[in-house]
Backbone as CSV, one residue per row, in Angstrom:
resi,resn,N_x,N_y,N_z,CA_x,CA_y,CA_z,C_x,C_y,C_z
1,MET,0.831,-1.194,0.012,-0.001,-0.010,-0.028,0.877,1.255,-0.002
2,LYS,0.232,2.366,-0.180,0.977,3.607,-0.330,1.146,4.347,1.009
3,ASN,0.658,3.792,2.110,0.757,4.442,3.406,0.160,5.823,3.422
4,ILE,-1.065,5.961,2.964,-1.782,7.214,2.979,-2.321,7.437,4.385
5,LEU,-1.938,8.586,4.972,-2.333,8.911,6.349,-3.399,10.013,6.322
6,THR,-4.457,9.796,7.079,-5.475,10.802,7.268,-5.752,10.920,8.790
7,VAL,-5.912,12.153,9.258,-6.192,12.460,10.646,-7.520,13.194,10.714
8,HIS,-8.462,12.696,11.519,-9.764,13.332,11.692,-10.031,13.554,13.171
9,PHE,-10.738,14.636,13.467,-11.225,14.884,14.808,-12.728,14.895,14.761
10,PHE,-13.364,14.292,15.780,-14.815,14.217,15.838,-15.257,14.160,17.255
11,LEU,-16.533,14.397,17.450,-17.107,14.344,18.793,-17.913,13.050,18.921
12,LYS,-17.813,12.442,20.090,-18.761,11.406,20.466,-20.016,12.164,20.875
13,GLU,-21.092,11.857,20.253,-22.332,12.666,20.456,-22.901,12.632,21.871
14,ARG,-22.561,11.608,22.625,-23.108,11.539,23.961,-22.429,12.614,24.852
15,ILE,-23.195,13.172,25.733,-22.673,14.183,26.662,-21.875,13.483,27.756
16,GLN,-20.715,13.946,28.071,-19.899,13.243,29.044,-19.546,14.067,30.276
17,LYS,-19.270,15.331,30.134,-18.720,16.086,31.262,-19.217,17.502,31.162
18,ASN,-20.003,17.952,32.136,-20.503,19.332,32.162,-21.162,19.755,30.876
19,ASN,-22.024,18.894,30.342,-22.708,19.149,29.062,-21.765,19.306,27.903
20,LYS,-20.624,18.710,27.960,-19.641,18.783,26.890,-19.296,17.364,26.402
21,SER,-18.907,17.286,25.150,-18.520,16.013,24.558,-17.021,15.963,24.329
22,GLN,-16.493,14.787,24.439,-15.061,14.588,24.254,-14.717,14.628,22.766
23,ILE,-13.615,15.300,22.454,-13.092,15.304,21.094,-12.220,14.057,20.947
24,ASN,-12.464,13.317,19.861,-11.732,12.092,19.615,-10.922,12.245,18.345
25,LEU,-9.849,11.505,18.284,-8.931,11.497,17.132,-9.085,10.187,16.410
26,ARG,-9.187,10.235,15.108,-9.209,9.025,14.273,-8.018,9.076,13.368
27,ILE,-7.198,8.049,13.429,-6.004,7.913,12.592,-6.320,6.825,11.575
28,ILE,-6.157,7.186,10.288,-6.438,6.228,9.240,-5.180,6.087,8.347
29,VAL,-4.721,4.872,8.207,-3.635,4.553,7.327,-4.083,3.475,6.376
30,ASP,-4.097,3.764,5.102,-4.496,2.784,4.069,-5.815,2.101,4.418
31,ARG,-6.790,2.903,4.816,-8.176,2.458,5.129,-8.306,1.677,6.442
32,HIS,-7.239,1.560,7.190,-7.333,0.918,8.502,-7.317,2.022,9.536
33,LYS,-8.272,1.987,10.464,-8.411,3.074,11.390,-8.357,2.670,12.869
34,VAL,-7.911,3.602,13.648,-7.942,3.491,15.107,-8.455,4.796,15.685
35,GLU,-8.953,4.752,16.868,-9.465,5.980,17.504,-8.809,6.196,18.856
36,VAL,-8.599,7.457,19.190,-7.979,7.822,20.446,-8.827,8.922,21.063
37,ALA,-9.133,8.795,22.339,-9.862,9.888,23.046,-8.886,10.926,23.484
38,THR,-9.112,12.166,23.113,-8.292,13.237,23.617,-8.813,13.642,25.003
39,GLN,-8.154,14.497,25.682,-8.637,15.001,26.961,-9.296,16.349,26.763
40,LEU,-9.785,16.624,25.563,-10.393,17.909,25.234,-11.904,17.728,25.121
41,TYR,-12.651,18.677,25.669,-14.110,18.626,25.683,-14.655,19.961,25.158
42,VAL,-15.727,19.876,24.352,-16.439,21.075,23.892,-17.936,20.774,23.861
43,SER,-18.739,21.804,23.910,-20.172,21.620,23.763,-20.496,21.382,22.277
44,LEU,-21.595,20.717,22.016,-21.963,20.384,20.642,-22.112,21.646,19.765
45,ASP,-22.641,22.726,20.353,-22.825,23.931,19.554,-21.538,24.696,19.291
46,GLU,-20.436,24.325,19.947,-19.122,24.922,19.681,-18.370,24.258,18.545
47,TRP,-18.809,23.042,18.201,-18.026,22.187,17.294,-18.437,22.414,15.815
48,ASP,-17.452,22.648,14.975,-17.661,22.753,13.524,-17.257,21.426,12.922
49,LYS,-18.251,20.616,12.620,-18.012,19.233,12.172,-17.233,19.174,10.878
50,SER,-17.546,20.065,9.933,-16.856,20.006,8.634,-15.404,20.460,8.725
51,ALA,-15.136,21.425,9.594,-13.757,21.940,9.747,-12.996,21.115,10.752
52,GLN,-13.657,20.262,11.556,-13.079,19.452,12.589,-12.331,20.271,13.627
53,LYS,-12.957,21.353,14.028,-12.416,22.221,15.090,-13.549,22.991,15.706
54,THR,-13.227,23.792,16.707,-14.254,24.620,17.349,-14.449,25.907,16.538
55,TYR,-15.569,26.557,16.776,-15.836,27.803,16.101,-14.955,28.925,16.626
56,LYS,-14.778,28.990,17.980,-14.129,30.160,18.586,-13.042,29.833,19.596
57,ASN,-12.959,28.621,20.050,-12.021,28.294,21.128,-10.599,28.092,20.576
58,LYS,-9.834,29.138,20.556,-8.512,29.093,19.955,-7.569,28.127,20.648
59,ALA,-7.646,28.033,21.965,-6.777,27.120,22.702,-7.019,25.674,22.313
60,VAL,-8.260,25.290,22.173,-8.585,23.905,21.778,-8.140,23.682,20.343
61,ASN,-8.383,24.632,19.467,-7.953,24.480,18.067,-6.452,24.337,17.941
62,GLU,-5.723,25.091,18.735,-4.241,24.964,18.718,-3.800,23.608,19.217
63,GLU,-4.473,23.086,20.217,-4.146,21.749,20.727,-4.437,20.671,19.653
64,LEU,-5.548,20.810,18.955,-5.876,19.854,17.881,-4.823,19.920,16.778
65,THR,-4.395,21.080,16.437,-3.324,21.238,15.398,-2.042,20.602,15.908
66,ALA,-1.705,20.775,17.151,-0.503,20.182,17.720,-0.570,18.652,17.694
67,ILE,-1.756,18.098,17.992,-1.933,16.659,17.962,-1.722,16.140,16.543
68,ALA,-2.381,16.761,15.588,-2.267,16.353,14.185,-0.823,16.428,13.725
69,ASN,-0.142,17.523,14.091,1.272,17.660,13.691,2.131,16.570,14.287
70,GLU,1.871,16.214,15.529,2.640,15.141,16.155,2.421,13.803,15.439
71,ILE,1.209,13.504,15.026,0.917,12.269,14.303,1.715,12.267,12.970
72,PHE,1.712,13.387,12.252,2.430,13.451,10.993,3.936,13.360,11.205
73,GLN,4.463,13.928,12.294,5.877,13.815,12.609,6.265,12.340,12.906
74,LEU,5.383,11.660,13.638,5.644,10.247,13.899,5.646,9.449,12.596
75,LYS,4.751,9.764,11.674,4.737,9.069,10.388,6.041,9.302,9.655
76,ASN,6.490,10.544,9.616,7.734,10.882,8.926,8.925,10.151,9.566
77,LYS,8.917,10.051,10.894,9.988,9.349,11.589,10.022,7.882,11.190
78,LEU,8.867,7.247,11.167,8.785,5.831,10.771,9.252,5.666,9.324
79,ARG,8.821,6.551,8.484,9.187,6.460,7.066,10.720,6.633,6.915
80,TYR,11.298,7.611,7.630,12.736,7.890,7.588,13.560,6.692,8.057
81,GLU,13.046,6.014,9.063,13.724,4.849,9.630,13.363,3.528,8.955
82,ASN,12.581,3.627,7.848,12.158,2.468,7.084,11.464,1.428,7.952
83,LEU,10.607,1.902,8.881,9.841,1.017,9.744,8.434,0.898,9.230
84,THR,7.753,-0.106,9.639,6.357,-0.367,9.244,5.465,0.769,9.731
85,LEU,4.584,1.202,8.866,3.626,2.243,9.216,2.242,1.643,9.237
86,SER,1.548,1.821,10.355,0.132,1.404,10.430,-0.560,2.360,11.408
87,ALA,-1.880,2.363,11.339,-2.663,3.212,12.237,-2.385,2.810,13.682
88,LYS,-2.348,1.536,13.970,-2.106,1.055,15.334,-0.734,1.465,15.832
89,ILE,0.295,1.357,14.989,1.627,1.765,15.383,1.674,3.245,15.690
90,LEU,1.038,4.058,14.859,0.988,5.498,15.119,0.271,5.822,16.426
91,LYS,-0.812,5.108,16.666,-1.550,5.285,17.939,-0.708,4.933,19.127
92,ASP,-0.031,3.806,19.037,0.850,3.372,20.159,1.985,4.352,20.424
93,LEU,2.608,4.835,19.338,3.681,5.820,19.496,3.163,7.110,20.084
94,TYR,1.980,7.552,19.621,1.372,8.783,20.134,1.073,8.688,21.629
95,LEU,0.590,7.510,22.032,0.258,7.283,23.440,1.458,6.893,24.299
96,GLY,2.633,6.751,23.646,3.846,6.454,24.412,4.000,5.005,24.772
97,LYS,3.361,4.120,24.016,3.442,2.685,24.324,4.645,2.051,23.620
């Protein structure tokens, strides 16, 4: 496969904490996906589903950008070292496993 990487952020629709939903990360490599729960929460009306970020919360948006950048850096590191790339491997590296 070509090792195509896609990173998506989405909300679990159920309310979890103070009427806010947790933002989740989906890592997709060659159509294989894994999901990671972030420690970020927003209300449903703050979330821009198509843009995969909040409407106005700059701090949360910056954190989402940092997470995505870290995933892409991990991919580049694996590619540079000629190691196997998969969604699960990226998830494990991101989580420090």
